[in-house]
mmCIF file of C-alpha atoms and ligand atoms in Angstrom:
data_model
loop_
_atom_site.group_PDB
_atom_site.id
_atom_site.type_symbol
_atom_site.label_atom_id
_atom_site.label_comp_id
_atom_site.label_asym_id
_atom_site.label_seq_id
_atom_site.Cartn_x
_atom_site.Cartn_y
_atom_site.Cartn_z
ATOM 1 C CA UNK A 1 0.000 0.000 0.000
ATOM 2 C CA UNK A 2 1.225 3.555 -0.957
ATOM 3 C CA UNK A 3 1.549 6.141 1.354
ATOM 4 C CA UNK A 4 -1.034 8.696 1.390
ATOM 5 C CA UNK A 5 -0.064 11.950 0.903
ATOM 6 C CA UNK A 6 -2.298 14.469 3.182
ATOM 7 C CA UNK A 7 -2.348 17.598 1.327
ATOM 8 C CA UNK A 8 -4.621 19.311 4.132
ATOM 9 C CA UNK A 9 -2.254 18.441 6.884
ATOM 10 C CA UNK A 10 0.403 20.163 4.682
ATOM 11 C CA UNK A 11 -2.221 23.341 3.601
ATOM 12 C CA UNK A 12 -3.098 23.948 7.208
ATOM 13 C CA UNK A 13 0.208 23.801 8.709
ATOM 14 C CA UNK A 14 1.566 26.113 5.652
ATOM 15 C CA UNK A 15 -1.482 28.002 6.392
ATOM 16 C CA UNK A 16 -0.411 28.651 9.883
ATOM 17 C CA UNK A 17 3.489 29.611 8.771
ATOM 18 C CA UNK A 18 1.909 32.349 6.491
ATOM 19 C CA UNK A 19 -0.653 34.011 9.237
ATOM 20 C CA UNK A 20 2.748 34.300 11.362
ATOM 21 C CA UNK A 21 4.042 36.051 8.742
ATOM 22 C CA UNK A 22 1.301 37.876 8.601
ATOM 23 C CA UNK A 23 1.499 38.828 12.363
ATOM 24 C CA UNK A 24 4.816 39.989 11.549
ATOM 25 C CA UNK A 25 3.901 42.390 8.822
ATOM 26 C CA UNK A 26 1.639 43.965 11.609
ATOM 27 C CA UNK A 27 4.195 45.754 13.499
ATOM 28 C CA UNK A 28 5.304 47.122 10.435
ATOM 29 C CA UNK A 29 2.123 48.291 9.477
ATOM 30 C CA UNK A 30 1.840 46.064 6.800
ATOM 31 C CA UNK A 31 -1.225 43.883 5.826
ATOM 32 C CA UNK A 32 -1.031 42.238 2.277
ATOM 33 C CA UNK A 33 -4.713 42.556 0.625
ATOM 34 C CA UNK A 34 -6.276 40.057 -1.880
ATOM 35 C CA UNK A 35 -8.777 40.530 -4.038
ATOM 36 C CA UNK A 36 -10.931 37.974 -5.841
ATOM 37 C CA UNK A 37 -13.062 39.024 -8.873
ATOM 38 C CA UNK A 38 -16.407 36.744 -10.001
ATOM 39 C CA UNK A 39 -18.141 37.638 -12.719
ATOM 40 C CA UNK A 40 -21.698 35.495 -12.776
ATOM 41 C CA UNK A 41 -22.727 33.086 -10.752
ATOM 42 C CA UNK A 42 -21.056 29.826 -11.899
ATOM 43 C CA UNK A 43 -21.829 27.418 -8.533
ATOM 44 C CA UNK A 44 -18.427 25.962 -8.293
ATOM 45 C CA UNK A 45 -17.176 29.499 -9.055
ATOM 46 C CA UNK A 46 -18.973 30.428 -6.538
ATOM 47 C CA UNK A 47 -17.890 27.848 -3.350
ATOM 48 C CA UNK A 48 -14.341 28.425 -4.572
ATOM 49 C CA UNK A 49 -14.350 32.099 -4.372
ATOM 50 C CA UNK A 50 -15.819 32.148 -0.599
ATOM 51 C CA UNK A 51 -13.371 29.472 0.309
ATOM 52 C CA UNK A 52 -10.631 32.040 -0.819
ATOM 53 C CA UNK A 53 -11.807 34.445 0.944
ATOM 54 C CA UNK A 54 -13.192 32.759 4.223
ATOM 55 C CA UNK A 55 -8.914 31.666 4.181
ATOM 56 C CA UNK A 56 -7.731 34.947 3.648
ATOM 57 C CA UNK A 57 -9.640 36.882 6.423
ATOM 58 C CA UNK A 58 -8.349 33.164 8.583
ATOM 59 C CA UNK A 59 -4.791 34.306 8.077
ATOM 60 C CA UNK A 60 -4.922 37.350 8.978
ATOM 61 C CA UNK A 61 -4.956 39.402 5.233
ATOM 62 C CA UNK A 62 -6.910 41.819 3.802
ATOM 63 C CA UNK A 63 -10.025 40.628 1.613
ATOM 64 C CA UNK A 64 -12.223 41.882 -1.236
ATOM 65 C CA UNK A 65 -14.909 39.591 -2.965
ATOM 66 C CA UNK A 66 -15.913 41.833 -5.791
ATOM 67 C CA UNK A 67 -19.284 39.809 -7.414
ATOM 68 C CA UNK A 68 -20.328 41.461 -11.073
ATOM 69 C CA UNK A 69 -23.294 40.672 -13.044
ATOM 70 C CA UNK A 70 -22.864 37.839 -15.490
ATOM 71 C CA UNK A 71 -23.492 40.039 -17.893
ATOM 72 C CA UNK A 72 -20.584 42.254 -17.506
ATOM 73 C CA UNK A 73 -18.898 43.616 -20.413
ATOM 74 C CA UNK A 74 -15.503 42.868 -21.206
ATOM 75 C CA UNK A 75 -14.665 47.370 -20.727
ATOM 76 C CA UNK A 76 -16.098 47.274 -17.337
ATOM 77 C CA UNK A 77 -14.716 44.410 -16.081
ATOM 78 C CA UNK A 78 -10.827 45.710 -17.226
ATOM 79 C CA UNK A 79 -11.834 49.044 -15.726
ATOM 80 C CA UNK A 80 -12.098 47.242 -12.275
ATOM 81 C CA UNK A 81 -9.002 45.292 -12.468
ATOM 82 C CA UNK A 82 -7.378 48.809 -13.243
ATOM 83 C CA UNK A 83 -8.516 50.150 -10.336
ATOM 84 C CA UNK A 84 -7.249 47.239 -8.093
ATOM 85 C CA UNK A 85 -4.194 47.423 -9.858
ATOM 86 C CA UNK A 86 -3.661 50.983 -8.506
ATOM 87 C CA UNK A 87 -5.429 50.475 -5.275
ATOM 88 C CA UNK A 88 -2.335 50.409 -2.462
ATOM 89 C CA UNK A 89 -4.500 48.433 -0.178
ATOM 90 C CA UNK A 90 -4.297 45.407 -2.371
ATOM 91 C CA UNK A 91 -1.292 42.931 -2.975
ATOM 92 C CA UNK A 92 -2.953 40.388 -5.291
ATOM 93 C CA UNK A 93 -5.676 39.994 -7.681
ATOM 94 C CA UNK A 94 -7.027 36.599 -8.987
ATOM 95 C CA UNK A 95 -10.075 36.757 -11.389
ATOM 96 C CA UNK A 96 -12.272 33.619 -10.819
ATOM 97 C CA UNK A 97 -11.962 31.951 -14.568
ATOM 98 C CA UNK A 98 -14.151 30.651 -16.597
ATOM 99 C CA UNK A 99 -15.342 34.017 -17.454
ATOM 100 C CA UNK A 100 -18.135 34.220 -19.607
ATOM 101 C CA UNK A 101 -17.891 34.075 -22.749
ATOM 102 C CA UNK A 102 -18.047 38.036 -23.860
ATOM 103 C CA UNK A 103 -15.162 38.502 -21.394
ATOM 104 C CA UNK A 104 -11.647 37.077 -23.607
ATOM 105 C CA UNK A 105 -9.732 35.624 -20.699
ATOM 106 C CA UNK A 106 -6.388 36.502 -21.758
ATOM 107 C CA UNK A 107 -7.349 40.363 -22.137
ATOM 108 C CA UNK A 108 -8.119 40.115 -18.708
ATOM 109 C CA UNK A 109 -5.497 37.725 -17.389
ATOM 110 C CA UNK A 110 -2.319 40.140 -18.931
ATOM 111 C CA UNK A 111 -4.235 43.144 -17.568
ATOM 112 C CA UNK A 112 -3.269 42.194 -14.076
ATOM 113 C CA UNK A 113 -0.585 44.245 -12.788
ATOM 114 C CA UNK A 114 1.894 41.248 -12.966
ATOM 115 C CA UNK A 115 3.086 42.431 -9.399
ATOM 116 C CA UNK A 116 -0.169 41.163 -8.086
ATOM 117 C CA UNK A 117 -0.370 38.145 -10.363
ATOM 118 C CA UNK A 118 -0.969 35.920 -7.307
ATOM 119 C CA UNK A 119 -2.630 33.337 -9.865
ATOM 120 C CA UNK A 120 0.639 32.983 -11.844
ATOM 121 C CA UNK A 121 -0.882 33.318 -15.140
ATOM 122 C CA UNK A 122 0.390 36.614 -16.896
ATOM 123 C CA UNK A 123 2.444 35.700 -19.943
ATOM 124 C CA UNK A 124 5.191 37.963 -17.849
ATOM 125 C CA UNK A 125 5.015 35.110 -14.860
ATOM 126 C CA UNK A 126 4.472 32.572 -17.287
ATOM 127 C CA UNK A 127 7.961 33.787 -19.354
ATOM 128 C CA UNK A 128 9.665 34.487 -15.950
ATOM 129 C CA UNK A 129 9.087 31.153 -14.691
ATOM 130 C CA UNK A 130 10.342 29.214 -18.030
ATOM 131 C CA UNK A 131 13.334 31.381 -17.731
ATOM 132 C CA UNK A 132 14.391 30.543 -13.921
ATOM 133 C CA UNK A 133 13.257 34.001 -13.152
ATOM 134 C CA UNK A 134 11.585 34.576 -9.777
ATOM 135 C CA UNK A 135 7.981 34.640 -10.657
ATOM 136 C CA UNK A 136 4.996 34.249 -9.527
ATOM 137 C CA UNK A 137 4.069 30.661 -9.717
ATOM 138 C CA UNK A 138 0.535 29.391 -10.384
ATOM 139 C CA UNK A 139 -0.926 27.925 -7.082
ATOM 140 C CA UNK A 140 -1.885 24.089 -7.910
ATOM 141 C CA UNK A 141 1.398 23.446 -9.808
ATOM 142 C CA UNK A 142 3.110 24.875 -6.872
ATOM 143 C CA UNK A 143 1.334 23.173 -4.210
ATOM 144 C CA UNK A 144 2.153 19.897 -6.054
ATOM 145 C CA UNK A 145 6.020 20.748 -6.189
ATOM 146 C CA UNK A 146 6.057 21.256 -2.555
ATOM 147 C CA UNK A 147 4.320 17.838 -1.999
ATOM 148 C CA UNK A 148 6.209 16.318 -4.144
ATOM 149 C CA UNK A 149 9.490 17.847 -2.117
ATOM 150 C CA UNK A 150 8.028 17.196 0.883
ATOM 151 C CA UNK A 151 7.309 13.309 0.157
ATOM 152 C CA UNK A 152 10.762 12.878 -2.102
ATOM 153 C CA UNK A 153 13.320 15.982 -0.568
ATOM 154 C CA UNK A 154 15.431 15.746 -3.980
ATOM 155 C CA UNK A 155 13.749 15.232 -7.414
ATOM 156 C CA UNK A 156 17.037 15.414 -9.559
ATOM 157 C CA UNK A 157 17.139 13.027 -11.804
ATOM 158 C CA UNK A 158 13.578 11.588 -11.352
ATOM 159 C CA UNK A 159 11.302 10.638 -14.545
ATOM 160 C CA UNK A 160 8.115 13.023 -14.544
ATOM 161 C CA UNK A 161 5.191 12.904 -16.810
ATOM 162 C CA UNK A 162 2.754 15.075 -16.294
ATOM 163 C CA UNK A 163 -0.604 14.172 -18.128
ATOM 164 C CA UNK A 164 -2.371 17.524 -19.007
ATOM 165 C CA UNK A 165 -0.918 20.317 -20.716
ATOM 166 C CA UNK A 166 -3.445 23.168 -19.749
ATOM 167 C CA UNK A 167 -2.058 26.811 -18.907
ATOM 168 C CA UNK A 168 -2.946 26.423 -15.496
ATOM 169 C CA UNK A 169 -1.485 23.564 -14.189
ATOM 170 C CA UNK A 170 -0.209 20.845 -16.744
ATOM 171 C CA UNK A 171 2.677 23.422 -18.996
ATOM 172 C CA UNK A 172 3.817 25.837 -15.420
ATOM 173 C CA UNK A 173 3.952 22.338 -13.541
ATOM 174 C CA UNK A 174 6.531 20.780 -16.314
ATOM 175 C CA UNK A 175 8.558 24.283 -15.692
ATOM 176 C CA UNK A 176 8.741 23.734 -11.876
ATOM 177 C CA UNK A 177 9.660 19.954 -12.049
ATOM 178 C CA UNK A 178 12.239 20.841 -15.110
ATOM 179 C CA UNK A 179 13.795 23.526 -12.735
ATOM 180 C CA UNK A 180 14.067 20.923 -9.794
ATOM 181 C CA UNK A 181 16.152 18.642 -12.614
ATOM 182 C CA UNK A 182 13.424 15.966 -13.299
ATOM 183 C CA UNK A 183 13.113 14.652 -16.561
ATOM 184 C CA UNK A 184 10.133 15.794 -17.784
ATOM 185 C CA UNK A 185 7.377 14.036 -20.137
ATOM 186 C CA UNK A 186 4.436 16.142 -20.959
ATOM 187 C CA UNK A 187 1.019 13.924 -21.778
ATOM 188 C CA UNK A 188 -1.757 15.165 -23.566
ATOM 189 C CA UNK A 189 -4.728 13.987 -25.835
ATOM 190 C CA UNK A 190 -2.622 13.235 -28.739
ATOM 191 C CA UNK A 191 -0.109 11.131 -26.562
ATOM 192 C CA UNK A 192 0.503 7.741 -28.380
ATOM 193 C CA UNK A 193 1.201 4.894 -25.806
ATOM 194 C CA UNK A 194 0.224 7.306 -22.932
ATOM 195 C CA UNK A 195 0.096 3.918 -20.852
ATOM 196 C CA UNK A 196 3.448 3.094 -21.644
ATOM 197 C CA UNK A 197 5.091 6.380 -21.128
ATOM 198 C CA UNK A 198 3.374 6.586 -17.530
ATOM 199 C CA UNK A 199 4.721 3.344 -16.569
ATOM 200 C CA UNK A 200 8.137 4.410 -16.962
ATOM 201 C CA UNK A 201 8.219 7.446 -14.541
ATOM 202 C CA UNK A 202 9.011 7.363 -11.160
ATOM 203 C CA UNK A 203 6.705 10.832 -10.722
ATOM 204 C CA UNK A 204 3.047 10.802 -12.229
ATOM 205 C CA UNK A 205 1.286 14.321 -12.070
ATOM 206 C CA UNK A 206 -2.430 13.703 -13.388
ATOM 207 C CA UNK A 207 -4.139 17.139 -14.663
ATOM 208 C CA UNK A 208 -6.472 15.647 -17.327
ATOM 209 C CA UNK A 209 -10.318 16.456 -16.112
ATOM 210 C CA UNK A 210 -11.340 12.260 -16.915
ATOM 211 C CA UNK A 211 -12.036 11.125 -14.344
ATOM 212 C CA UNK A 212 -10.162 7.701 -13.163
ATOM 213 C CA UNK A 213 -8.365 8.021 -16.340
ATOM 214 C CA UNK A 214 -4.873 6.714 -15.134
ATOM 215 C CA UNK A 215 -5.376 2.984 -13.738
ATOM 216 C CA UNK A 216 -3.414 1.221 -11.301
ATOM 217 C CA UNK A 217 -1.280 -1.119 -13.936
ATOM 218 C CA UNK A 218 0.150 2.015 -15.508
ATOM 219 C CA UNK A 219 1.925 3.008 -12.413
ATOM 220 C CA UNK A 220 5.818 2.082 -12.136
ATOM 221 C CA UNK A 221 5.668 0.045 -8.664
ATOM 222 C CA UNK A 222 6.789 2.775 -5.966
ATOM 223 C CA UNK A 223 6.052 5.610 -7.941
ATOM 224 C CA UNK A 224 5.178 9.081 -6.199
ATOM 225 C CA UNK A 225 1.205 10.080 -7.867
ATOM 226 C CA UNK A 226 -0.176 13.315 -7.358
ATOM 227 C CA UNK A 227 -3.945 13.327 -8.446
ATOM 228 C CA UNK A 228 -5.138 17.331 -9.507
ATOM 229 C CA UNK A 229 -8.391 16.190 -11.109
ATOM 230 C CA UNK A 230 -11.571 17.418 -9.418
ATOM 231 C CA UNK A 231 -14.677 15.311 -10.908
ATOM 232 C CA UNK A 232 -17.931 15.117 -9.593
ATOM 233 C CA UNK A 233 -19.654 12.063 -10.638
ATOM 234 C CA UNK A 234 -22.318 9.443 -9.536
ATOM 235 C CA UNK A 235 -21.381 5.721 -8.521
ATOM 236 C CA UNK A 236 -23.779 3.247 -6.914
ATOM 237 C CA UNK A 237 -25.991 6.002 -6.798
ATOM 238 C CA UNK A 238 -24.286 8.003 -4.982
ATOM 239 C CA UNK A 239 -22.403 11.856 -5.657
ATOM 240 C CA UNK A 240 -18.857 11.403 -5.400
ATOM 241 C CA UNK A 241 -15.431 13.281 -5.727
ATOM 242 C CA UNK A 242 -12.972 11.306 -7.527
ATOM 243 C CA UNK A 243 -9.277 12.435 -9.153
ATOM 244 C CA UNK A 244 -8.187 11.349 -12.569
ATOM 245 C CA UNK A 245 -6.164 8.515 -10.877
ATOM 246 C CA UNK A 246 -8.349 5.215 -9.899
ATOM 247 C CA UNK A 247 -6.922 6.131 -6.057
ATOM 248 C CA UNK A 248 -8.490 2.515 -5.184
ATOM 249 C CA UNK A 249 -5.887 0.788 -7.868
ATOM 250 C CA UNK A 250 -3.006 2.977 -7.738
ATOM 251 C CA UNK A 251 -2.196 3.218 -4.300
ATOM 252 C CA UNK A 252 -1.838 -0.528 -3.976
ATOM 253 C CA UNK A 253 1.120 -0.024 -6.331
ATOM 254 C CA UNK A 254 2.492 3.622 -5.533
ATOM 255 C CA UNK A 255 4.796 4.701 -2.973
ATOM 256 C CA UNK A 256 2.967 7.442 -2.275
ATOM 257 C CA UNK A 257 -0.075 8.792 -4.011
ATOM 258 C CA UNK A 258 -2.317 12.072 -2.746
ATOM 259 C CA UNK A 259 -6.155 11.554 -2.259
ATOM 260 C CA UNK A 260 -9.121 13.204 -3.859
ATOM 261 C CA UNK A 261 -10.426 14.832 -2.505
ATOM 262 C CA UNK A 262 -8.004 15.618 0.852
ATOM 263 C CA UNK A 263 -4.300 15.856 -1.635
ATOM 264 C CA UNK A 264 -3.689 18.709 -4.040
ATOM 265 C CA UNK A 265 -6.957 20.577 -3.515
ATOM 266 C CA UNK A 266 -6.567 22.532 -0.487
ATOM 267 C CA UNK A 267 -3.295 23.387 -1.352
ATOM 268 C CA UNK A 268 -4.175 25.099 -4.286
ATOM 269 C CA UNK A 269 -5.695 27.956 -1.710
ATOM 270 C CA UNK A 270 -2.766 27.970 0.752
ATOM 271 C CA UNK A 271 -0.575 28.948 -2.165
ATOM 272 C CA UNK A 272 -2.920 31.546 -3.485
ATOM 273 C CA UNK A 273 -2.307 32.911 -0.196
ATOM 274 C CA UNK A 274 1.442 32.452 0.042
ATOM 275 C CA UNK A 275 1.827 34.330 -3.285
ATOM 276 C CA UNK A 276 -0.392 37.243 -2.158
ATOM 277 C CA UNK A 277 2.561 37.384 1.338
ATOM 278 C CA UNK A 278 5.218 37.378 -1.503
ATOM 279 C CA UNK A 279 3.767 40.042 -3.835
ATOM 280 C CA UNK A 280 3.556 41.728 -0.437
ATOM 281 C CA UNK A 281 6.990 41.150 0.622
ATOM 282 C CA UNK A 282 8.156 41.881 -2.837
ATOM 283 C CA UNK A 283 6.410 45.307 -2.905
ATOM 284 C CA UNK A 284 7.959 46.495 0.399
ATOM 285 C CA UNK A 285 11.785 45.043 -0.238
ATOM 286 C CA UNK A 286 11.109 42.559 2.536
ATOM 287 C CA UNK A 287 13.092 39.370 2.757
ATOM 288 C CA UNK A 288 10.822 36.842 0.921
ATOM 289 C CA UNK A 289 9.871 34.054 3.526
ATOM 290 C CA UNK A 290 11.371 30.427 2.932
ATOM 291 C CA UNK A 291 8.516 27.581 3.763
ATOM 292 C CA UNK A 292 10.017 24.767 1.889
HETATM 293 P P1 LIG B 301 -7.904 21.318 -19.146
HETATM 294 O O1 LIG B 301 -9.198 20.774 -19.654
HETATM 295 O O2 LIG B 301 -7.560 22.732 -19.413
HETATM 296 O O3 LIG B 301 -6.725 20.412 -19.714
HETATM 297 C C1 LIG B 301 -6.825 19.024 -19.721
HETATM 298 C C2 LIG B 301 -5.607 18.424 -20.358
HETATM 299 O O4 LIG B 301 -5.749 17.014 -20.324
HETATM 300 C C3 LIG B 301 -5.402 18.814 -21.824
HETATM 301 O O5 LIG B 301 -4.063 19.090 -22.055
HETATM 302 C C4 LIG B 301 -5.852 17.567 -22.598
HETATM 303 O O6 LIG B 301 -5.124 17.323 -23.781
HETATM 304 C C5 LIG B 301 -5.530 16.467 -21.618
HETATM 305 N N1 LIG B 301 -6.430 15.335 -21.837
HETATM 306 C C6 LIG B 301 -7.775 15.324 -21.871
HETATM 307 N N2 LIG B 301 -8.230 14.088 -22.123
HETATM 308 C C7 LIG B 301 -7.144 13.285 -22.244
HETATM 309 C C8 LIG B 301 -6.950 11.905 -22.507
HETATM 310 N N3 LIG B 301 -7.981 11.081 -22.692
HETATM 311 N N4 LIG B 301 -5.703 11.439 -22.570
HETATM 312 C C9 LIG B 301 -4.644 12.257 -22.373
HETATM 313 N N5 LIG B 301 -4.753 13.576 -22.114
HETATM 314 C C10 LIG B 301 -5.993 14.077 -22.061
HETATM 315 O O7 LIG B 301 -7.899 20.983 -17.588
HETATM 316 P P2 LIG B 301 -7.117 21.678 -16.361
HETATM 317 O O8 LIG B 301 -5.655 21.557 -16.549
HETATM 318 O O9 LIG B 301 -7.701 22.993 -16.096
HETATM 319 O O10 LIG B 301 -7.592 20.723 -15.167
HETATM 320 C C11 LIG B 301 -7.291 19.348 -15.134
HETATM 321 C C12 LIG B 301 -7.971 18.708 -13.937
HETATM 322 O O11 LIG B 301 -7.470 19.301 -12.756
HETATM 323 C C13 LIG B 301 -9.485 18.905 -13.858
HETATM 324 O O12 LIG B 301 -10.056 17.754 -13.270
HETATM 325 C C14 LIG B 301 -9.661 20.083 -12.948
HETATM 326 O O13 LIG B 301 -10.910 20.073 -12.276
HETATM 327 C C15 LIG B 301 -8.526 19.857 -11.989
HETATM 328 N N6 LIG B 301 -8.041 21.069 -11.326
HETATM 329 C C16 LIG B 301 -7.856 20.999 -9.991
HETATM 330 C C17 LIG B 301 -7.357 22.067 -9.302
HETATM 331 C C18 LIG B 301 -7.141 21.933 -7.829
HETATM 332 O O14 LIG B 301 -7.109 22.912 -7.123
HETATM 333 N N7 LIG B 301 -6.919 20.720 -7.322
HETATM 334 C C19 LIG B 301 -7.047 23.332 -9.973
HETATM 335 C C20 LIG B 301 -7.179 23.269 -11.403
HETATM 336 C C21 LIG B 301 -7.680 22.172 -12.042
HETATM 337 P P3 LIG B 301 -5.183 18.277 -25.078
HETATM 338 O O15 LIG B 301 -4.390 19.487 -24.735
HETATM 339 O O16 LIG B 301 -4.543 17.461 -26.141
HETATM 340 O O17 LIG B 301 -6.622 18.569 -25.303
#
């Protein structure tokens, strides 16, 4: 049996490192501000956004839930990520995607002052990070790198394939394992012998949206699995969560393997708000806090 990797034991006690921080910033009359756009009233949108901020106030920071009609035009909705962009009071700005579908994402996504980029997804952060620069770093990708660090301590030299090549997590997560010295396969639809190339890597990210997609006889025995997928879906009747891994075959094989849901998810929010202390820290010339 794998071990199981407990991403919320690992969110909450990096949760608790950043609201010291935070406490710190105080006496210096500093308190880093984040500010979450929605634009309509997309349910999971929705749960995710008050997460964010129900975490943010928890820590200690600054929060703004800004909700706009779903009918928002692309003009107005720029106009208010201009004014957070200017507004001193406010350290990072994430914009709940999908937007719909008058808004162009990217438009909105590169007007972000890439300062406050706390998502990670500016083509700025998205160049910096390729390049080694310090960046901004989007938060799921970067909660799995600290797992993965966590569970492993060196990666150099490990085989990586990362199944999903989205924006958002599959492309910035091969840049972060690249930089740690992995050797890096990137998976996607048009993959031939995706089964084959998966059983040859001793790290398997999974960021493909099917769910159960990966099964338990791809995995290299000992292999370290970190599940991203989020799928809601209905088995014996019942509503359940499950990751694109088959968690019930793979962990009999892994060496360690993170649960859905309980693994990468709420770490996707503690590093939302350990970017939004960094743009902070960044902003005022403070020493950027190490947590892993
Ligand atoms: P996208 O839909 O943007 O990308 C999915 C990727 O998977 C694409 O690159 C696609 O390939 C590839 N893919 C789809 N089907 C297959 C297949 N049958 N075989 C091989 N590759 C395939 O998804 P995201 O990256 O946004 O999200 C991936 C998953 O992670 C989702 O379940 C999502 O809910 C979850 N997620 C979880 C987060 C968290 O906080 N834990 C945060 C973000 C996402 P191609 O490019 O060729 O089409």
């Amino acid at each position: 049996m794998g071990k199981l990797i407990n991403g919320k034991e690992f969110a909450d006690t990096l949760c608790k490192k950043i609201a010291t921080e935070v406490t710190k910033l105080k006496d210096k009359n500093i308190k880093p501000g984040l500010a979450v756009v929605r634009v309509g009233e997309d349910p999971a949108s929705t749960v995710y956004v008050n997460m964010k901020a129900k975490k943010t106030e928890e820590v200690g920071m600054h929060s703004v839930t800004k909700i706009l009609d779903e009918k928002t035009s692309q003009e107005e909705l720029l106009n208010i990520v201009e004014k957070l962009n200017q507004d001193e009071s406010i350290n990072g700005i994430l914009v709940q995607l999908p937007l719909p579908e008058q808004i162009n994402e990217d438009s909105v996504i590169n007007a972000i002052n890439p300062d406050k980029d706390v998502d990670g997804f500016h083509a700025i952060n998205t160049g910096r990070l390729w390049s080694s620069i310090d960046s901004l770093v989007p938060c799921t990708p970067l909660g799995c790198k600290m797992l993965l660090l966590n569970e492993l301590k060196d990666l150099t030299g490990k085989k990586a394939i990362i199944v999903g090549r989205s924006n958002i997590v599959g492309k910035p997560m091969a840049a972060l394992l690249l930089a740690e010295s992995c050797t890096v396969t990137i998976g996607h639809s048009k993959t031939k012998d995706l089964e084959n190339e998966v059983k040859k890597s001793d790290i398997v990210v999974a960021a493909v949206g099917v769910p159960e997609m990966v099964k338990g006889s791809w995995i290299k025995p000992g292999a370290t699995v970190i599940d991203v997928g989020i799928n809601r879906i209905e088995k014996d009747g019942k509503k359940k969560l499950v990751g694109d891994v088959n968690f019930d075959e793979a962990e009999k094989v892994a060496g360690a393997i993170t649960p859905v849901p309980g693994g990468v998810g709420p770490m996707t929010i503690a590093c939302l708000l350990h970017n939004t202390l960094i743009a902070t820290c960044r902003k005022n010339n403070l020493e950027i806090p190490k947590f892993f």
